[in-house]
Amino acid sequence: MARKKNRMSQEVNAGSMADIAFLLLIFFLVTTTIASDKGITNILPPKQDPNVPPPDIQKNERNIFKILINSNDQLLVEDDFRDNTEGLDEEIKAFVLNFGSPDQANIDLYNSLPPSLKAQAGRDPESSDHPNEAVVSIKTNRGTSYELYLEVLDLVKKAYFEIYAERVGLNADEYRTLSNRSAAEKELLERGKENIPMAISIAEPDKSGGE
Amino acid sequence: MAKFKKKTKTEENIPTSALPDIIFMLLFFFMVTTVLREQELLVSQKLPEASQLQKLEKKSLISYLFIGKPKNTGVYGTEPRIQANDALITTNDILLWVNQEKDKLSEAERDQITISLKADREVKMGPIADIQFELREADARKILYASVGKNK
């Protein structure tokens, strides 16, 4: 018959438990990367039907904010040469909110803006008519670096997000983290971008210049 | 001078019985927040910096394309290449790859597929434009330029 062992130690020895857990912890620390699905979103234009010629869009020169980047990473912004992107976001903001010659709907839009944004309307006849017409165009070369392209796109997005955020009384960081999931946040999102479309045109890069 | 009296030995060691619990808590935190890298990177990756980052809400809709200089330059050369899943592909294969990725999703979600372009900052716009053209052909128009936050 099996005898009951005399009780030398009542408990399981838990002293090495910490070591085992440490080992596992270090394994996971080393083998894993914290997933970061962050980045700049973009929506590509729909594919072109070869049978249908591309629509001929007549747009006034003044309603397009042109940014050209060549293969040496030099910029041509509104026909002015420059070699860095400093101040580009402010210029785009001023361009979008220019209200050069708004129609009735856009006068209403102007009146609905908070005073801080109204103050930015330059009313320059050479700049955009109203936000619904304004388009920011980015054209690169095949030799342009991806890093600079993203930097410019980032600044354009920044200008728009700052406008949206200011309309709903948030700062740009708070506005960007709003999600579609909750109704209250969705309403803020919609109110921010209502009637001011984020019109960023990204042209096909041209082939001149080396890669 | 007054002599310091040695304290009486009441308790000699710090109680360590709660230590495993603390370590396990840390362990579970890391197990939950991290994902194992399911594929080996064949191209170098140094993501560009940007400030206007947005987070994508549904991870299952994202497919990744890695673009960069191959790590094994002896075999693949130094020109930027595209990696999808485990293999290096050419731009002509993108159409097929996108359709394969779409097949993994349910019918209703197929048009919401998002391609995350994890491109190295050294890459030029040429290959990026080619990829974007193929993605337009494949009707996967939502893309994300993966980038890391700027430290300011």
mmCIF file of C-alpha atoms in Angstrom:
data_model
loop_
_atom_site.group_PDB
_atom_site.id
_atom_site.type_symbol
_atom_site.label_atom_id
_atom_site.label_comp_id
_atom_site.label_asym_id
_atom_site.label_seq_id
_atom_site.Cartn_x
_atom_site.Cartn_y
_atom_site.Cartn_z
ATOM 1 C CA MET A 1 0.000 0.000 0.000
ATOM 2 C CA ALA A 2 1.201 3.415 -0.852
ATOM 3 C CA ARG A 3 2.263 5.269 2.147
ATOM 4 C CA LYS A 4 1.619 8.884 2.498
ATOM 5 C CA LYS A 5 4.882 10.748 2.219
ATOM 6 C CA ASN A 6 5.855 12.648 5.221
ATOM 7 C CA ARG A 7 5.273 16.254 4.738
ATOM 8 C CA MET A 8 8.695 17.755 4.354
ATOM 9 C CA SER A 9 7.593 20.650 2.204
ATOM 10 C CA GLN A 10 4.002 21.565 1.851
ATOM 11 C CA GLU A 11 4.229 23.972 -1.081
ATOM 12 C CA VAL A 12 5.612 23.738 -4.548
ATOM 13 C CA ASN A 13 8.840 25.635 -4.725
ATOM 14 C CA ALA A 14 7.986 28.862 -6.492
ATOM 15 C CA GLY A 15 11.358 30.485 -6.213
ATOM 16 C CA SER A 16 12.387 29.800 -9.792
ATOM 17 C CA MET A 17 9.044 30.885 -11.196
ATOM 18 C CA ALA A 18 10.371 34.421 -11.659
ATOM 19 C CA ASP A 19 13.319 33.140 -13.649
ATOM 20 C CA ILE A 20 11.080 31.185 -15.975
ATOM 21 C CA ALA A 21 8.833 34.190 -16.494
ATOM 22 C CA PHE A 22 11.854 36.387 -17.121
ATOM 23 C CA LEU A 23 13.061 33.997 -19.771
ATOM 24 C CA LEU A 24 9.727 34.125 -21.564
ATOM 25 C CA LEU A 25 9.577 37.893 -21.206
ATOM 26 C CA ILE A 26 12.985 38.343 -22.766
ATOM 27 C CA PHE A 27 12.058 35.992 -25.600
ATOM 28 C CA PHE A 28 9.008 38.079 -26.460
ATOM 29 C CA LEU A 29 10.897 41.335 -26.075
ATOM 30 C CA VAL A 30 13.488 40.198 -28.580
ATOM 31 C CA THR A 31 11.287 38.513 -31.175
ATOM 32 C CA THR A 32 8.527 41.078 -31.496
ATOM 33 C CA THR A 33 8.069 44.462 -33.063
ATOM 34 C CA ILE A 34 5.293 46.750 -32.016
ATOM 35 C CA ALA A 35 3.107 47.038 -35.076
ATOM 36 C CA SER A 36 2.826 50.541 -36.427
ATOM 37 C CA ASP A 37 0.259 50.989 -39.141
ATOM 38 C CA LYS A 38 0.666 54.672 -39.347
ATOM 39 C CA GLY A 39 1.257 56.727 -42.392
ATOM 40 C CA ILE A 40 -0.108 59.193 -44.857
ATOM 41 C CA THR A 41 -3.267 58.067 -46.577
ATOM 42 C CA ASN A 42 -3.890 58.706 -50.224
ATOM 43 C CA ILE A 43 -6.513 57.631 -52.713
ATOM 44 C CA LEU A 44 -5.394 56.985 -56.251
ATOM 45 C CA PRO A 45 -7.511 58.133 -59.184
ATOM 46 C CA PRO A 46 -9.594 55.454 -60.904
ATOM 47 C CA LYS A 47 -8.028 53.599 -63.756
ATOM 48 C CA GLN A 48 -8.188 55.101 -67.154
ATOM 49 C CA ASP A 49 -10.329 53.528 -69.786
ATOM 50 C CA PRO A 50 -8.259 53.486 -72.976
ATOM 51 C CA ASN A 51 -11.409 54.021 -75.070
ATOM 52 C CA VAL A 52 -12.444 57.153 -73.238
ATOM 53 C CA PRO A 53 -10.094 60.089 -73.603
ATOM 54 C CA PRO A 54 -9.177 61.797 -70.319
ATOM 55 C CA PRO A 55 -11.626 64.557 -69.510
ATOM 56 C CA ASP A 56 -10.481 67.949 -70.601
ATOM 57 C CA ILE A 57 -10.634 70.017 -67.468
ATOM 58 C CA GLN A 58 -10.688 73.735 -67.875
ATOM 59 C CA LYS A 59 -9.426 75.298 -64.752
ATOM 60 C CA ASN A 60 -8.154 78.743 -64.198
ATOM 61 C CA GLU A 61 -4.474 79.016 -63.571
ATOM 62 C CA ARG A 62 -5.084 80.952 -60.394
ATOM 63 C CA ASN A 63 -7.039 78.075 -58.834
ATOM 64 C CA ILE A 64 -4.120 75.651 -59.036
ATOM 65 C CA PHE A 65 -1.264 75.742 -56.593
ATOM 66 C CA LYS A 66 1.553 74.157 -58.528
ATOM 67 C CA ILE A 67 4.412 72.335 -56.885
ATOM 68 C CA LEU A 68 7.024 70.822 -59.171
ATOM 69 C CA ILE A 69 9.932 68.761 -57.901
ATOM 70 C CA ASN A 70 12.771 67.865 -60.225
ATOM 71 C CA SER A 71 15.224 65.004 -60.156
ATOM 72 C CA ASN A 72 17.714 67.030 -58.116
ATOM 73 C CA ASP A 73 15.095 67.511 -55.395
ATOM 74 C CA GLN A 74 14.693 71.189 -56.184
ATOM 75 C CA LEU A 75 11.267 72.725 -55.958
ATOM 76 C CA LEU A 76 9.363 75.068 -58.207
ATOM 77 C CA VAL A 77 6.448 76.437 -56.220
ATOM 78 C CA GLU A 78 4.078 78.683 -58.163
ATOM 79 C CA ASP A 79 6.887 79.323 -60.677
ATOM 80 C CA ASP A 80 9.343 80.334 -57.966
ATOM 81 C CA PHE A 81 12.472 78.320 -57.449
ATOM 82 C CA ARG A 82 13.355 77.185 -53.972
ATOM 83 C CA ASP A 83 15.453 74.421 -52.484
ATOM 84 C CA ASN A 84 13.643 73.704 -49.238
ATOM 85 C CA THR A 85 10.050 73.243 -48.155
ATOM 86 C CA GLU A 86 10.036 75.851 -45.415
ATOM 87 C CA GLY A 87 6.783 77.763 -45.048
ATOM 88 C CA LEU A 88 4.983 75.751 -47.712
ATOM 89 C CA ASP A 89 2.147 74.780 -45.369
ATOM 90 C CA GLU A 90 1.377 78.404 -44.528
ATOM 91 C CA GLU A 91 1.329 79.333 -48.201
ATOM 92 C CA ILE A 92 -1.098 76.531 -49.005
ATOM 93 C CA LYS A 93 -3.346 77.574 -46.155
ATOM 94 C CA ALA A 94 -3.407 81.134 -47.461
ATOM 95 C CA PHE A 95 -4.073 79.833 -50.974
ATOM 96 C CA VAL A 96 -7.029 77.657 -49.961
ATOM 97 C CA LEU A 97 -8.605 80.332 -47.787
ATOM 98 C CA ASN A 98 -8.047 83.128 -50.268
ATOM 99 C CA PHE A 99 -11.701 83.692 -51.325
ATOM 100 C CA GLY A 100 -10.719 85.752 -54.366
ATOM 101 C CA SER A 101 -14.147 85.799 -56.015
ATOM 102 C CA PRO A 102 -16.567 83.510 -54.171
ATOM 103 C CA ASP A 103 -20.053 82.749 -55.477
ATOM 104 C CA GLN A 104 -23.083 82.896 -53.181
ATOM 105 C CA ALA A 105 -22.625 79.393 -51.701
ATOM 106 C CA ASN A 106 -19.044 80.158 -50.851
ATOM 107 C CA ILE A 107 -19.861 83.519 -49.311
ATOM 108 C CA ASP A 108 -22.062 81.538 -46.919
ATOM 109 C CA LEU A 109 -19.151 79.207 -46.314
ATOM 110 C CA TYR A 110 -16.946 82.184 -45.572
ATOM 111 C CA ASN A 111 -19.450 83.563 -43.096
ATOM 112 C CA SER A 112 -19.597 80.227 -41.286
ATOM 113 C CA LEU A 113 -15.863 80.149 -40.637
ATOM 114 C CA PRO A 114 -14.430 81.126 -37.258
ATOM 115 C CA PRO A 115 -12.831 84.609 -37.125
ATOM 116 C CA SER A 116 -9.287 83.210 -36.991
ATOM 117 C CA LEU A 117 -9.804 81.617 -40.411
ATOM 118 C CA LYS A 118 -11.671 84.619 -41.826
ATOM 119 C CA ALA A 119 -8.635 86.747 -41.044
ATOM 120 C CA GLN A 120 -6.561 84.600 -43.402
ATOM 121 C CA ALA A 121 -8.659 85.363 -46.456
ATOM 122 C CA GLY A 122 -6.299 87.439 -48.556
ATOM 123 C CA ARG A 123 -8.838 88.236 -51.295
ATOM 124 C CA ASP A 124 -6.027 88.260 -53.797
ATOM 125 C CA PRO A 125 -7.479 88.169 -57.326
ATOM 126 C CA GLU A 126 -4.395 86.260 -58.507
ATOM 127 C CA SER A 127 -4.983 83.403 -56.038
ATOM 128 C CA SER A 128 -7.810 80.885 -55.666
ATOM 129 C CA ASP A 129 -11.449 81.905 -56.110
ATOM 130 C CA HIS A 130 -12.785 79.859 -53.212
ATOM 131 C CA PRO A 131 -11.904 76.589 -51.398
ATOM 132 C CA ASN A 132 -14.143 74.464 -53.628
ATOM 133 C CA GLU A 133 -12.131 75.474 -56.669
ATOM 134 C CA ALA A 134 -8.683 75.358 -55.106
ATOM 135 C CA VAL A 135 -6.472 72.451 -56.131
ATOM 136 C CA VAL A 136 -2.973 71.699 -54.973
ATOM 137 C CA SER A 137 -1.011 69.982 -57.686
ATOM 138 C CA ILE A 138 2.158 68.023 -57.032
ATOM 139 C CA LYS A 139 4.236 66.911 -59.961
ATOM 140 C CA THR A 140 7.390 64.937 -59.529
ATOM 141 C CA ASN A 141 10.058 63.497 -61.730
ATOM 142 C CA ARG A 142 11.011 59.834 -61.809
ATOM 143 C CA GLY A 143 14.281 60.799 -60.203
ATOM 144 C CA THR A 144 12.744 62.703 -57.313
ATOM 145 C CA SER A 145 13.401 61.110 -53.958
ATOM 146 C CA TYR A 146 10.437 59.486 -52.265
ATOM 147 C CA GLU A 147 11.413 61.150 -49.012
ATOM 148 C CA LEU A 148 10.998 64.667 -50.410
ATOM 149 C CA TYR A 149 7.753 63.773 -52.161
ATOM 150 C CA LEU A 150 6.340 62.534 -48.882
ATOM 151 C CA GLU A 151 7.585 65.628 -47.088
ATOM 152 C CA VAL A 152 5.710 67.870 -49.524
ATOM 153 C CA LEU A 153 2.563 65.726 -49.367
ATOM 154 C CA ASP A 154 2.830 65.832 -45.594
ATOM 155 C CA LEU A 155 2.909 69.638 -45.616
ATOM 156 C CA VAL A 156 -0.107 69.864 -47.927
ATOM 157 C CA LYS A 157 -2.041 67.525 -45.656
ATOM 158 C CA LYS A 158 -0.926 69.558 -42.672
ATOM 159 C CA ALA A 159 -2.330 72.756 -44.185
ATOM 160 C CA TYR A 160 -5.719 71.131 -44.778
ATOM 161 C CA PHE A 161 -5.865 69.427 -41.400
ATOM 162 C CA GLU A 162 -5.088 72.703 -39.673
ATOM 163 C CA ILE A 163 -7.960 74.376 -41.468
ATOM 164 C CA TYR A 164 -10.334 71.531 -40.598
ATOM 165 C CA ALA A 165 -9.229 71.456 -36.993
ATOM 166 C CA GLU A 166 -9.579 75.187 -36.580
ATOM 167 C CA ARG A 167 -13.128 75.066 -37.904
ATOM 168 C CA VAL A 168 -14.218 72.696 -35.173
ATOM 169 C CA GLY A 169 -12.049 74.270 -32.496
ATOM 170 C CA LEU A 170 -9.497 71.525 -32.050
ATOM 171 C CA ASN A 171 -5.810 71.391 -32.807
ATOM 172 C CA ALA A 172 -4.582 69.419 -35.802
ATOM 173 C CA ASP A 173 -3.314 66.476 -33.763
ATOM 174 C CA GLU A 174 -6.643 66.012 -32.041
ATOM 175 C CA TYR A 175 -8.512 66.252 -35.330
ATOM 176 C CA ARG A 176 -6.379 63.586 -36.981
ATOM 177 C CA THR A 177 -7.019 61.082 -34.213
ATOM 178 C CA LEU A 178 -10.792 61.385 -34.549
ATOM 179 C CA SER A 179 -12.268 58.126 -35.732
ATOM 180 C CA ASN A 180 -15.309 57.185 -37.719
ATOM 181 C CA ARG A 181 -16.494 54.827 -35.035
ATOM 182 C CA SER A 182 -18.189 57.123 -32.591
ATOM 183 C CA ALA A 183 -21.023 59.285 -33.844
ATOM 184 C CA ALA A 184 -19.884 62.410 -32.022
ATOM 185 C CA GLU A 185 -16.395 62.206 -33.480
ATOM 186 C CA LYS A 186 -17.712 61.447 -36.920
ATOM 187 C CA GLU A 187 -19.884 64.526 -36.777
ATOM 188 C CA LEU A 188 -16.820 66.646 -35.902
ATOM 189 C CA LEU A 189 -14.880 65.073 -38.757
ATOM 190 C CA GLU A 190 -17.651 65.825 -41.216
ATOM 191 C CA ARG A 191 -18.136 69.353 -39.969
ATOM 192 C CA GLY A 192 -14.422 70.046 -40.314
ATOM 193 C CA LYS A 193 -14.145 69.115 -43.945
ATOM 194 C CA GLU A 194 -17.577 70.167 -45.117
ATOM 195 C CA ASN A 195 -17.351 72.240 -48.311
ATOM 196 C CA ILE A 196 -13.563 72.437 -48.190
ATOM 197 C CA PRO A 197 -12.485 69.384 -50.203
ATOM 198 C CA MET A 198 -8.941 68.163 -49.812
ATOM 199 C CA ALA A 199 -8.087 68.450 -53.471
ATOM 200 C CA ILE A 200 -4.572 67.200 -53.978
ATOM 201 C CA SER A 201 -3.688 66.288 -57.503
ATOM 202 C CA ILE A 202 -0.691 64.060 -57.965
ATOM 203 C CA ALA A 203 0.456 64.051 -61.547
ATOM 204 C CA GLU A 204 2.267 61.215 -63.246
ATOM 205 C CA PRO A 205 5.975 61.854 -62.926
ATOM 206 C CA ASP A 206 7.670 62.831 -66.141
ATOM 207 C CA LYS A 207 10.480 60.777 -67.517
ATOM 208 C CA SER A 208 13.131 63.354 -68.303
ATOM 209 C CA GLY A 209 16.207 63.315 -66.136
ATOM 210 C CA GLY A 210 17.995 60.309 -64.790
ATOM 211 C CA GLU A 211 16.716 57.965 -62.191
ATOM 212 C CA MET B 1 30.287 60.166 19.650
ATOM 213 C CA ALA B 2 27.261 58.092 19.872
ATOM 214 C CA LYS B 3 27.572 54.609 18.654
ATOM 215 C CA PHE B 4 25.190 53.430 16.009
ATOM 216 C CA LYS B 5 23.311 50.502 17.310
ATOM 217 C CA LYS B 6 22.903 47.679 14.938
ATOM 218 C CA LYS B 7 19.287 47.045 14.230
ATOM 219 C CA THR B 8 17.838 43.884 15.501
ATOM 220 C CA LYS B 9 17.433 41.268 12.833
ATOM 221 C CA THR B 10 13.725 40.979 12.460
ATOM 222 C CA GLU B 11 13.349 40.397 8.707
ATOM 223 C CA GLU B 12 16.287 39.426 6.642
ATOM 224 C CA ASN B 13 15.041 39.266 3.031
ATOM 225 C CA ILE B 14 12.671 41.257 0.903
ATOM 226 C CA PRO B 15 9.567 39.214 0.190
ATOM 227 C CA THR B 16 9.820 38.071 -3.426
ATOM 228 C CA SER B 17 6.704 36.002 -3.631
ATOM 229 C CA ALA B 18 4.934 38.682 -5.725
ATOM 230 C CA LEU B 19 7.791 38.954 -8.191
ATOM 231 C CA PRO B 20 6.531 36.217 -10.564
ATOM 232 C CA ASP B 21 3.176 37.947 -10.713
ATOM 233 C CA ILE B 22 4.766 41.236 -11.704
ATOM 234 C CA ILE B 23 6.899 39.574 -14.343
ATOM 235 C CA PHE B 24 3.915 37.663 -15.697
ATOM 236 C CA MET B 25 2.000 40.905 -15.979
ATOM 237 C CA LEU B 26 4.791 42.397 -18.066
ATOM 238 C CA LEU B 27 4.946 39.218 -20.095
ATOM 239 C CA PHE B 28 1.254 39.306 -20.887
ATOM 240 C CA PHE B 29 1.473 42.974 -21.816
ATOM 241 C CA PHE B 30 4.143 42.232 -24.386
ATOM 242 C CA MET B 31 2.378 39.133 -25.658
ATOM 243 C CA VAL B 32 -0.801 41.065 -26.270
ATOM 244 C CA THR B 33 0.628 44.239 -27.763
ATOM 245 C CA THR B 34 3.031 42.657 -30.195
ATOM 246 C CA VAL B 35 2.761 40.564 -33.281
ATOM 247 C CA LEU B 36 5.359 38.109 -34.390
ATOM 248 C CA ARG B 37 7.073 39.118 -37.555
ATOM 249 C CA GLU B 38 5.611 36.662 -39.984
ATOM 250 C CA GLN B 39 7.934 37.333 -42.831
ATOM 251 C CA GLU B 40 11.543 38.003 -43.282
ATOM 252 C CA LEU B 41 12.430 41.272 -44.921
ATOM 253 C CA LEU B 42 14.442 40.888 -48.070
ATOM 254 C CA VAL B 43 14.789 44.606 -48.714
ATOM 255 C CA SER B 44 16.241 47.319 -46.532
ATOM 256 C CA GLN B 45 13.677 49.396 -44.718
ATOM 257 C CA LYS B 46 14.177 52.834 -43.317
ATOM 258 C CA LEU B 47 10.807 54.513 -43.415
ATOM 259 C CA PRO B 48 10.630 58.244 -44.118
ATOM 260 C CA GLU B 49 9.480 60.712 -41.505
ATOM 261 C CA ALA B 50 6.218 62.599 -41.598
ATOM 262 C CA SER B 51 4.117 64.527 -39.135
ATOM 263 C CA GLN B 52 0.549 64.123 -40.383
ATOM 264 C CA LEU B 53 0.165 60.464 -39.594
ATOM 265 C CA GLN B 54 -3.170 58.740 -39.588
ATOM 266 C CA LYS B 55 -3.936 55.379 -38.158
ATOM 267 C CA LEU B 56 -5.878 52.774 -40.050
ATOM 268 C CA GLU B 57 -8.779 51.299 -38.211
ATOM 269 C CA LYS B 58 -9.073 47.838 -39.619
ATOM 270 C CA LYS B 59 -5.908 45.839 -39.764
ATOM 271 C CA SER B 60 -7.360 42.950 -41.724
ATOM 272 C CA LEU B 61 -7.876 45.196 -44.731
ATOM 273 C CA ILE B 62 -4.209 46.112 -45.038
ATOM 274 C CA SER B 63 -1.766 44.382 -47.351
ATOM 275 C CA TYR B 64 1.869 45.298 -47.340
ATOM 276 C CA LEU B 65 4.298 46.014 -50.118
ATOM 277 C CA PHE B 66 7.907 46.564 -49.148
ATOM 278 C CA ILE B 67 10.074 48.588 -51.462
ATOM 279 C CA GLY B 68 13.769 49.116 -51.052
ATOM 280 C CA LYS B 69 17.263 48.074 -51.921
ATOM 281 C CA PRO B 70 17.667 44.287 -51.642
ATOM 282 C CA LYS B 71 19.687 43.174 -48.664
ATOM 283 C CA ASN B 72 21.356 40.451 -50.653
ATOM 284 C CA THR B 73 22.864 42.695 -53.301
ATOM 285 C CA GLY B 74 24.999 39.896 -54.714
ATOM 286 C CA VAL B 75 21.934 38.050 -55.982
ATOM 287 C CA TYR B 76 19.360 40.755 -56.561
ATOM 288 C CA GLY B 77 21.435 43.802 -57.479
ATOM 289 C CA THR B 78 21.239 47.262 -55.985
ATOM 290 C CA GLU B 79 18.176 48.640 -57.737
ATOM 291 C CA PRO B 80 15.061 48.976 -55.530
ATOM 292 C CA ARG B 81 12.864 45.884 -55.581
ATOM 293 C CA ILE B 82 9.364 45.111 -54.401
ATOM 294 C CA GLN B 83 8.665 42.482 -51.803
ATOM 295 C CA ALA B 84 5.211 41.030 -51.361
ATOM 296 C CA ASN B 85 4.744 38.371 -48.726
ATOM 297 C CA ASP B 86 7.928 36.339 -48.886
ATOM 298 C CA ALA B 87 9.209 36.901 -52.357
ATOM 299 C CA LEU B 88 10.580 39.657 -54.496
ATOM 300 C CA ILE B 89 8.254 40.477 -57.356
ATOM 301 C CA THR B 90 8.323 42.755 -60.354
ATOM 302 C CA THR B 91 5.787 45.451 -61.131
ATOM 303 C CA ASN B 92 4.036 43.121 -63.595
ATOM 304 C CA ASP B 93 3.162 40.733 -60.771
ATOM 305 C CA ILE B 94 1.376 43.362 -58.708
ATOM 306 C CA LEU B 95 -1.936 42.917 -60.495
ATOM 307 C CA LEU B 96 -1.948 39.210 -59.704
ATOM 308 C CA TRP B 97 -0.831 39.799 -56.140
ATOM 309 C CA VAL B 98 -3.580 42.355 -55.467
ATOM 310 C CA ASN B 99 -6.193 39.941 -56.757
ATOM 311 C CA GLN B 100 -4.835 37.225 -54.500
ATOM 312 C CA GLU B 101 -4.972 39.567 -51.534
ATOM 313 C CA LYS B 102 -8.517 40.563 -52.431
ATOM 314 C CA ASP B 103 -9.578 36.937 -52.527
ATOM 315 C CA LYS B 104 -8.591 36.609 -48.885
ATOM 316 C CA LEU B 105 -11.137 39.222 -47.889
ATOM 317 C CA SER B 106 -14.864 38.785 -47.736
ATOM 318 C CA GLU B 107 -16.976 39.906 -50.651
ATOM 319 C CA ALA B 108 -18.180 43.084 -48.990
ATOM 320 C CA GLU B 109 -14.749 44.252 -47.955
ATOM 321 C CA ARG B 110 -12.974 43.683 -51.226
ATOM 322 C CA ASP B 111 -13.171 47.235 -52.477
ATOM 323 C CA GLN B 112 -11.910 48.559 -49.171
ATOM 324 C CA ILE B 113 -8.525 46.901 -49.430
ATOM 325 C CA THR B 114 -5.705 49.218 -48.419
ATOM 326 C CA ILE B 115 -2.167 48.811 -49.634
ATOM 327 C CA SER B 116 0.487 49.962 -47.228
ATOM 328 C CA LEU B 117 3.560 51.034 -49.163
ATOM 329 C CA LYS B 118 6.516 50.506 -46.903
ATOM 330 C CA ALA B 119 9.087 52.222 -49.012
ATOM 331 C CA ASP B 120 12.619 52.985 -48.018
ATOM 332 C CA ARG B 121 13.512 56.663 -47.953
ATOM 333 C CA GLU B 122 16.264 56.134 -50.504
ATOM 334 C CA VAL B 123 13.790 55.008 -53.169
ATOM 335 C CA LYS B 124 13.139 57.329 -56.096
ATOM 336 C CA MET B 125 9.704 58.261 -57.391
ATOM 337 C CA GLY B 126 10.066 56.155 -60.548
ATOM 338 C CA PRO B 127 9.366 52.751 -58.986
ATOM 339 C CA ILE B 128 6.692 54.268 -56.714
ATOM 340 C CA ALA B 129 4.875 55.699 -59.729
ATOM 341 C CA ASP B 130 5.022 52.345 -61.502
ATOM 342 C CA ILE B 131 3.517 50.622 -58.479
ATOM 343 C CA GLN B 132 0.785 53.217 -58.191
ATOM 344 C CA PHE B 133 -0.059 52.775 -61.843
ATOM 345 C CA GLU B 134 -0.398 49.009 -61.354
ATOM 346 C CA LEU B 135 -2.518 49.503 -58.252
ATOM 347 C CA ARG B 136 -4.834 51.719 -60.233
ATOM 348 C CA GLU B 137 -5.115 48.975 -62.834
ATOM 349 C CA ALA B 138 -5.888 46.476 -60.089
ATOM 350 C CA ASP B 139 -8.475 48.832 -58.626
ATOM 351 C CA ALA B 140 -6.838 48.921 -55.204
ATOM 352 C CA ARG B 141 -6.907 52.653 -54.882
ATOM 353 C CA LYS B 142 -6.588 53.174 -51.151
ATOM 354 C CA ILE B 143 -2.964 53.397 -50.275
ATOM 355 C CA LEU B 144 -0.980 54.348 -47.227
ATOM 356 C CA TYR B 145 2.536 55.690 -47.350
ATOM 357 C CA ALA B 146 3.872 54.086 -44.191
ATOM 358 C CA SER B 147 6.074 56.458 -42.275
ATOM 359 C CA VAL B 148 7.305 57.135 -38.790
ATOM 360 C CA GLY B 149 6.583 60.150 -36.639
ATOM 361 C CA LYS B 150 8.833 63.148 -36.711
ATOM 362 C CA ASN B 151 10.640 63.972 -33.503
ATOM 363 C CA LYS B 152 10.290 67.654 -32.923
#
